[in-house]
GROMACS .gro file of C-alpha atoms in nm:
model
  324
    1UNK     CA    1  -2.215  -3.996   8.239
    2UNK     CA    2  -2.185  -4.110   7.881
    3UNK     CA    3  -2.080  -4.376   7.776
    4UNK     CA    4  -1.693  -4.455   7.833
    5UNK     CA    5  -1.438  -4.419   7.584
    6UNK     CA    6  -1.258  -4.731   7.629
    7UNK     CA    7  -1.632  -4.880   7.581
    8UNK     CA    8  -1.626  -4.735   7.252
    9UNK     CA    9  -1.360  -4.882   7.184
   10UNK     CA   10  -1.482  -5.239   7.285
   11UNK     CA   11  -1.761  -5.166   7.106
   12UNK     CA   12  -1.467  -5.161   6.748
   13UNK     CA   13  -1.187  -5.363   6.807
   14UNK     CA   14  -1.330  -5.658   6.915
   15UNK     CA   15  -1.549  -5.698   6.632
   16UNK     CA   16  -1.286  -5.641   6.398
   17UNK     CA   17  -1.068  -5.820   6.534
   18UNK     CA   18  -1.286  -6.129   6.560
   19UNK     CA   19  -1.319  -6.029   6.165
   20UNK     CA   20  -1.013  -6.070   6.078
   21UNK     CA   21  -0.879  -6.347   6.320
   22UNK     CA   22  -1.089  -6.590   6.274
   23UNK     CA   23  -1.049  -6.614   5.873
   24UNK     CA   24  -0.646  -6.540   5.857
   25UNK     CA   25  -0.630  -6.845   6.135
   26UNK     CA   26  -0.844  -7.073   5.893
   27UNK     CA   27  -0.610  -6.948   5.600
   28UNK     CA   28  -0.284  -7.035   5.851
   29UNK     CA   29  -0.423  -7.418   5.892
   30UNK     CA   30  -0.527  -7.465   5.566
   31UNK     CA   31  -0.190  -7.366   5.378
   32UNK     CA   32   0.036  -7.554   5.606
   33UNK     CA   33  -0.159  -7.816   5.650
   34UNK     CA   34  -0.114  -7.895   5.321
   35UNK     CA   35   0.299  -7.869   5.406
   36UNK     CA   36   0.394  -7.702   5.075
   37UNK     CA   37   0.572  -7.374   5.257
   38UNK     CA   38   0.950  -7.572   5.215
   39UNK     CA   39   0.920  -7.599   5.652
   40UNK     CA   40   1.008  -7.951   5.755
   41UNK     CA   41   0.732  -8.120   5.967
   42UNK     CA   42   0.796  -8.043   6.294
   43UNK     CA   43   0.788  -7.706   6.261
   44UNK     CA   44   0.481  -7.738   6.048
   45UNK     CA   45   0.243  -7.938   6.281
   46UNK     CA   46   0.340  -7.663   6.581
   47UNK     CA   47   0.228  -7.391   6.334
   48UNK     CA   48  -0.069  -7.563   6.253
   49UNK     CA   49  -0.183  -7.603   6.634
   50UNK     CA   50  -0.082  -7.252   6.672
   51UNK     CA   51  -0.269  -7.188   6.436
   52UNK     CA   52  -0.553  -7.366   6.566
   53UNK     CA   53  -0.517  -7.206   6.951
   54UNK     CA   54  -0.525  -6.925   6.818
   55UNK     CA   55  -0.852  -6.995   6.632
   56UNK     CA   56  -1.037  -7.116   6.959
   57UNK     CA   57  -0.894  -6.764   7.149
   58UNK     CA   58  -1.040  -6.569   6.902
   59UNK     CA   59  -1.393  -6.753   6.965
   60UNK     CA   60  -1.386  -6.802   7.293
   61UNK     CA   61  -1.209  -6.455   7.350
   62UNK     CA   62  -1.363  -6.153   7.104
   63UNK     CA   63  -1.671  -6.372   7.046
   64UNK     CA   64  -1.867  -6.578   7.281
   65UNK     CA   65  -1.740  -6.296   7.588
   66UNK     CA   66  -1.684  -5.933   7.459
   67UNK     CA   67  -1.953  -6.003   7.160
   68UNK     CA   68  -2.174  -6.154   7.321
   69UNK     CA   69  -2.171  -5.953   7.593
   70UNK     CA   70  -2.196  -5.654   7.384
   71UNK     CA   71  -2.451  -5.773   7.178
   72UNK     CA   72  -2.689  -6.013   7.313
   73UNK     CA   73  -2.591  -5.967   7.680
   74UNK     CA   74  -2.972  -6.303   7.683
   75UNK     CA   75  -2.901  -6.525   7.498
   76UNK     CA   76  -2.820  -6.817   7.621
   77UNK     CA   77  -2.419  -6.839   7.630
   78UNK     CA   78  -2.475  -6.543   7.919
   79UNK     CA   79  -2.651  -6.859   8.084
   80UNK     CA   80  -2.441  -6.881   8.386
   81UNK     CA   81  -2.268  -7.279   8.377
   82UNK     CA   82  -2.226  -7.151   7.974
   83UNK     CA   83  -2.048  -6.839   8.073
   84UNK     CA   84  -1.800  -7.034   8.295
   85UNK     CA   85  -1.769  -7.328   8.015
   86UNK     CA   86  -1.626  -7.017   7.761
   87UNK     CA   87  -1.458  -6.889   8.040
   88UNK     CA   88  -1.237  -7.202   8.104
   89UNK     CA   89  -1.197  -7.321   7.679
   90UNK     CA   90  -1.044  -6.920   7.684
   91UNK     CA   91  -0.805  -6.959   7.975
   92UNK     CA   92  -0.715  -7.308   7.791
   93UNK     CA   93  -0.694  -7.216   7.449
   94UNK     CA   94  -0.459  -6.920   7.591
   95UNK     CA   95  -0.216  -7.190   7.806
   96UNK     CA   96  -0.212  -7.360   7.451
   97UNK     CA   97  -0.135  -7.079   7.263
   98UNK     CA   98   0.136  -6.971   7.451
   99UNK     CA   99   0.283  -7.340   7.542
  100UNK     CA  100   0.309  -7.373   7.230
  101UNK     CA  101   0.470  -7.083   7.100
  102UNK     CA  102   0.735  -7.161   7.406
  103UNK     CA  103   0.713  -7.553   7.242
  104UNK     CA  104   0.794  -7.411   6.860
  105UNK     CA  105   1.117  -7.168   6.978
  106UNK     CA  106   1.239  -7.506   7.220
  107UNK     CA  107   1.250  -7.716   6.939
  108UNK     CA  108   1.450  -7.374   6.674
  109UNK     CA  109   1.670  -7.335   6.983
  110UNK     CA  110   1.748  -7.753   7.036
  111UNK     CA  111   1.762  -7.738   6.601
  112UNK     CA  112   2.103  -7.491   6.600
  113UNK     CA  113   2.215  -7.474   6.986
  114UNK     CA  114   2.193  -7.871   7.030
  115UNK     CA  115   2.282  -8.088   6.722
  116UNK     CA  116   2.312  -8.453   6.904
  117UNK     CA  117   1.952  -8.394   7.065
  118UNK     CA  118   1.819  -8.243   6.715
  119UNK     CA  119   1.820  -8.601   6.570
  120UNK     CA  120   1.606  -8.748   6.829
  121UNK     CA  121   1.356  -8.414   6.928
  122UNK     CA  122   1.347  -8.235   6.597
  123UNK     CA  123   1.124  -8.482   6.497
  124UNK     CA  124   0.765  -8.502   6.378
  125UNK     CA  125   0.691  -8.827   6.642
  126UNK     CA  126   0.781  -8.573   6.938
  127UNK     CA  127   0.584  -8.269   6.800
  128UNK     CA  128   0.303  -8.448   6.781
  129UNK     CA  129   0.342  -8.556   7.202
  130UNK     CA  130   0.459  -8.227   7.280
  131UNK     CA  131   0.162  -8.046   7.069
  132UNK     CA  132  -0.079  -8.323   7.290
  133UNK     CA  133   0.164  -8.325   7.579
  134UNK     CA  134   0.043  -7.951   7.648
  135UNK     CA  135  -0.305  -7.944   7.486
  136UNK     CA  136  -0.383  -8.190   7.807
  137UNK     CA  137  -0.165  -7.987   8.036
  138UNK     CA  138  -0.310  -7.671   7.976
  139UNK     CA  139  -0.673  -7.778   7.956
  140UNK     CA  140  -0.607  -7.984   8.324
  141UNK     CA  141  -0.440  -7.665   8.444
  142UNK     CA  142  -0.677  -7.444   8.327
  143UNK     CA  143  -1.038  -7.641   8.449
  144UNK     CA  144  -1.094  -7.448   8.802
  145UNK     CA  145  -1.155  -7.167   8.682
  146UNK     CA  146  -1.489  -7.283   8.603
  147UNK     CA  147  -1.533  -7.311   9.045
  148UNK     CA  148  -1.409  -6.927   9.058
  149UNK     CA  149  -1.741  -6.818   8.882
  150UNK     CA  150  -2.047  -6.768   8.936
  151UNK     CA  151  -2.389  -6.540   8.854
  152UNK     CA  152  -2.408  -6.178   8.775
  153UNK     CA  153  -2.762  -6.100   8.740
  154UNK     CA  154  -3.101  -6.319   8.787
  155UNK     CA  155  -3.300  -6.284   8.475
  156UNK     CA  156  -3.635  -6.555   8.505
  157UNK     CA  157  -3.509  -6.721   8.792
  158UNK     CA  158  -3.233  -6.808   8.534
  159UNK     CA  159  -2.834  -6.703   8.677
  160UNK     CA  160  -2.643  -6.537   8.404
  161UNK     CA  161  -2.367  -6.367   8.301
  162UNK     CA  162  -2.045  -6.408   8.559
  163UNK     CA  163  -1.871  -6.228   8.802
  164UNK     CA  164  -1.586  -6.318   9.059
  165UNK     CA  165  -1.714  -6.529   9.347
  166UNK     CA  166  -1.637  -6.284   9.703
  167UNK     CA  167  -1.394  -6.604   9.764
  168UNK     CA  168  -1.092  -6.572   9.458
  169UNK     CA  169  -1.028  -6.272   9.697
  170UNK     CA  170  -1.016  -6.371  10.059
  171UNK     CA  171  -0.952  -6.757  10.053
  172UNK     CA  172  -0.576  -6.765  10.036
  173UNK     CA  173  -0.646  -7.143   9.746
  174UNK     CA  174  -0.728  -6.936   9.541
  175UNK     CA  175  -0.530  -6.612   9.526
  176UNK     CA  176  -0.229  -6.979   9.527
  177UNK     CA  177  -0.417  -7.064   9.168
  178UNK     CA  178  -0.428  -6.767   9.040
  179UNK     CA  179  -0.023  -6.672   9.129
  180UNK     CA  180   0.101  -7.019   9.015
  181UNK     CA  181  -0.155  -6.912   8.657
  182UNK     CA  182   0.046  -6.653   8.590
  183UNK     CA  183   0.288  -6.749   8.672
  184UNK     CA  184   0.288  -7.054   8.441
  185UNK     CA  185   0.129  -6.866   8.178
  186UNK     CA  186   0.275  -6.628   8.034
  187UNK     CA  187   0.555  -6.502   8.268
  188UNK     CA  188   0.761  -6.818   8.235
  189UNK     CA  189   0.695  -6.787   7.868
  190UNK     CA  190   0.747  -6.484   7.861
  191UNK     CA  191   1.166  -6.596   7.980
  192UNK     CA  192   1.155  -6.879   7.835
  193UNK     CA  193   1.131  -6.724   7.512
  194UNK     CA  194   1.384  -6.433   7.567
  195UNK     CA  195   1.619  -6.664   7.714
  196UNK     CA  196   1.629  -6.923   7.470
  197UNK     CA  197   1.631  -6.612   7.183
  198UNK     CA  198   1.924  -6.506   7.324
  199UNK     CA  199   2.134  -6.822   7.379
  200UNK     CA  200   2.025  -6.870   7.000
  201UNK     CA  201   2.200  -6.547   6.837
  202UNK     CA  202   2.477  -6.612   7.036
  203UNK     CA  203   2.501  -6.958   6.909
  204UNK     CA  204   2.411  -6.847   6.569
  205UNK     CA  205   2.695  -6.594   6.561
  206UNK     CA  206   2.991  -6.808   6.658
  207UNK     CA  207   2.875  -7.059   6.397
  208UNK     CA  208   2.849  -6.784   6.135
  209UNK     CA  209   3.148  -6.639   6.220
  210UNK     CA  210   3.310  -6.945   6.183
  211UNK     CA  211   3.161  -7.160   5.910
  212UNK     CA  212   3.247  -6.778   5.758
  213UNK     CA  213   3.609  -6.840   5.781
  214UNK     CA  214   3.593  -7.243   5.697
  215UNK     CA  215   3.469  -7.100   5.368
  216UNK     CA  216   3.634  -6.826   5.331
  217UNK     CA  217   3.976  -7.041   5.355
  218UNK     CA  218   3.901  -7.347   5.155
  219UNK     CA  219   3.791  -7.198   4.817
  220UNK     CA  220   3.889  -6.821   4.888
  221UNK     CA  221   3.494  -6.687   4.734
  222UNK     CA  222   3.183  -6.551   4.921
  223UNK     CA  223   2.943  -6.803   4.722
  224UNK     CA  224   2.654  -6.829   4.826
  225UNK     CA  225   2.635  -7.038   5.207
  226UNK     CA  226   2.225  -7.258   5.162
  227UNK     CA  227   2.315  -7.415   5.508
  228UNK     CA  228   2.340  -7.011   5.668
  229UNK     CA  229   2.105  -6.946   5.389
  230UNK     CA  230   1.812  -7.199   5.607
  231UNK     CA  231   1.908  -7.070   5.892
  232UNK     CA  232   1.897  -6.752   5.862
  233UNK     CA  233   1.459  -6.742   5.713
  234UNK     CA  234   1.442  -7.015   5.996
  235UNK     CA  235   1.603  -6.750   6.260
  236UNK     CA  236   1.350  -6.489   6.065
  237UNK     CA  237   1.048  -6.715   6.153
  238UNK     CA  238   1.158  -6.810   6.443
  239UNK     CA  239   1.206  -6.425   6.575
  240UNK     CA  240   0.967  -6.287   6.415
  241UNK     CA  241   0.672  -6.473   6.624
  242UNK     CA  242   0.906  -6.481   6.967
  243UNK     CA  243   0.932  -6.075   6.974
  244UNK     CA  244   0.576  -6.043   6.839
  245UNK     CA  245   0.487  -6.293   7.169
  246UNK     CA  246   0.669  -6.036   7.357
  247UNK     CA  247   0.614  -5.722   7.256
  248UNK     CA  248   0.170  -5.803   7.239
  249UNK     CA  249   0.212  -5.951   7.542
  250UNK     CA  250   0.466  -5.763   7.808
  251UNK     CA  251   0.215  -5.519   7.890
  252UNK     CA  252   0.071  -5.775   8.022
  253UNK     CA  253   0.304  -6.004   8.252
  254UNK     CA  254   0.445  -5.663   8.370
  255UNK     CA  255   0.087  -5.495   8.468
  256UNK     CA  256  -0.022  -5.862   8.695
  257UNK     CA  257   0.304  -5.852   8.835
  258UNK     CA  258   0.244  -5.495   8.966
  259UNK     CA  259  -0.118  -5.597   9.032
  260UNK     CA  260   0.015  -5.878   9.312
  261UNK     CA  261   0.293  -5.632   9.427
  262UNK     CA  262   0.074  -5.398   9.509
  263UNK     CA  263  -0.289  -5.525   9.582
  264UNK     CA  264  -0.490  -5.427   9.357
  265UNK     CA  265  -0.767  -5.623   9.404
  266UNK     CA  266  -1.148  -5.381   9.311
  267UNK     CA  267  -1.173  -5.135   9.007
  268UNK     CA  268  -1.330  -4.725   9.127
  269UNK     CA  269  -1.469  -4.703   8.823
  270UNK     CA  270  -1.427  -4.753   8.482
  271UNK     CA  271  -1.186  -4.494   8.387
  272UNK     CA  272  -0.924  -4.549   8.711
  273UNK     CA  273  -0.608  -4.579   8.568
  274UNK     CA  274  -0.556  -4.967   8.721
  275UNK     CA  275  -0.856  -5.065   8.416
  276UNK     CA  276  -0.788  -4.915   8.185
  277UNK     CA  277  -0.440  -5.056   8.205
  278UNK     CA  278  -0.568  -5.437   8.236
  279UNK     CA  279  -0.811  -5.370   7.932
  280UNK     CA  280  -0.560  -5.256   7.757
  281UNK     CA  281  -0.327  -5.548   7.871
  282UNK     CA  282  -0.609  -5.751   7.734
  283UNK     CA  283  -0.673  -5.597   7.416
  284UNK     CA  284  -0.263  -5.595   7.275
  285UNK     CA  285  -0.280  -6.038   7.475
  286UNK     CA  286  -0.597  -6.096   7.224
  287UNK     CA  287  -0.440  -5.953   6.893
  288UNK     CA  288  -0.146  -6.157   6.917
  289UNK     CA  289  -0.391  -6.499   6.788
  290UNK     CA  290  -0.366  -6.253   6.442
  291UNK     CA  291   0.000  -6.176   6.428
  292UNK     CA  292   0.122  -6.488   6.304
  293UNK     CA  293  -0.020  -6.532   5.892
  294UNK     CA  294   0.039  -6.228   5.864
  295UNK     CA  295   0.515  -6.303   5.997
  296UNK     CA  296   0.414  -6.646   5.714
  297UNK     CA  297   0.325  -6.384   5.436
  298UNK     CA  298   0.611  -6.137   5.518
  299UNK     CA  299   0.896  -6.387   5.561
  300UNK     CA  300   0.801  -6.720   5.404
  301UNK     CA  301   0.829  -6.684   5.049
  302UNK     CA  302   0.619  -7.056   4.988
  303UNK     CA  303   0.359  -6.908   5.236
  304UNK     CA  304   0.283  -6.640   4.990
  305UNK     CA  305   0.249  -6.858   4.664
  306UNK     CA  306   0.030  -7.063   4.826
  307UNK     CA  307  -0.166  -6.783   4.942
  308UNK     CA  308  -0.116  -6.659   4.608
  309UNK     CA  309  -0.307  -6.956   4.517
  310UNK     CA  310  -0.612  -6.997   4.708
  311UNK     CA  311  -0.666  -6.658   4.573
  312UNK     CA  312  -0.717  -6.773   4.255
  313UNK     CA  313  -0.829  -7.041   4.293
  314UNK     CA  314  -1.190  -6.928   4.322
  315UNK     CA  315  -1.120  -6.589   4.156
  316UNK     CA  316  -1.042  -6.858   3.848
  317UNK     CA  317  -1.355  -7.088   3.969
  318UNK     CA  318  -1.596  -6.833   3.869
  319UNK     CA  319  -1.421  -6.674   3.551
  320UNK     CA  320  -1.463  -7.109   3.362
  321UNK     CA  321  -1.855  -7.090   3.469
  322UNK     CA  322  -1.885  -6.805   3.296
  323UNK     CA  323  -1.651  -6.903   3.009
  324UNK     CA  324  -1.931  -7.222   3.027
   0.00000   0.00000   0.00000
């Protein structure tokens, strides 16, 4: 039997994803941290936090797990205690990334739909507290994954690799933990984002209708409304990020629900449809770590300007050095 097609795709997919994911998230962190993109400080904090979490996911998942497994199977990163720690970091970074996306969605929902709460909630201080709390809780929730892993093989009396312990599939406690984890991430965030976006859209449609009517009666002309324009930009950013999250996570959400209901514990081969679905959903989920920067570039004019300046700076520096 030849090398499976799925593995051939992963051998190409994960290195390319890593080569893109690391620089784009670093660029996003650098540009957003400057605070010159015309976004409020609380939005900027959430977006920077999401970029940092996505960067950690790219480092822990495609690089430290997949690429090391493919190209450096006997490196020190494959020593079981180190491998188990990487597994925990991967889960923690993913949980934090997902819940920061939820936090950002909640912040925009409050800003648009809860005017009385907006003054107190949509602030830089609140964003710092929320991001810090999400990060700490994400790490604590992911810590038990360390104890679900055992060595895969032994080389010179050194345990290597990570696989799930047999007890992970047998003990009710681990079954409950796994179910809790997948409900917490990504099922609850998935439905929260859908619900909040629906409520936000409904509120925007009503507000815009009332505002157009008010402005029409007040001046009889269709002047451009700065408030509606700001809302439009904010909503485009919100829906782009939320929509990307939903599209790239929906396969994983549906499959995890199906796997638990059908009680699928093992795969018979690499051509097993269940195994292919699981791997494909994981590949799509990791892809979500690279999309936000592209969304900023497409939807935010000032981000594009800062990105152009960042690209021009080293070129201008080289040109000046060559002239001198």
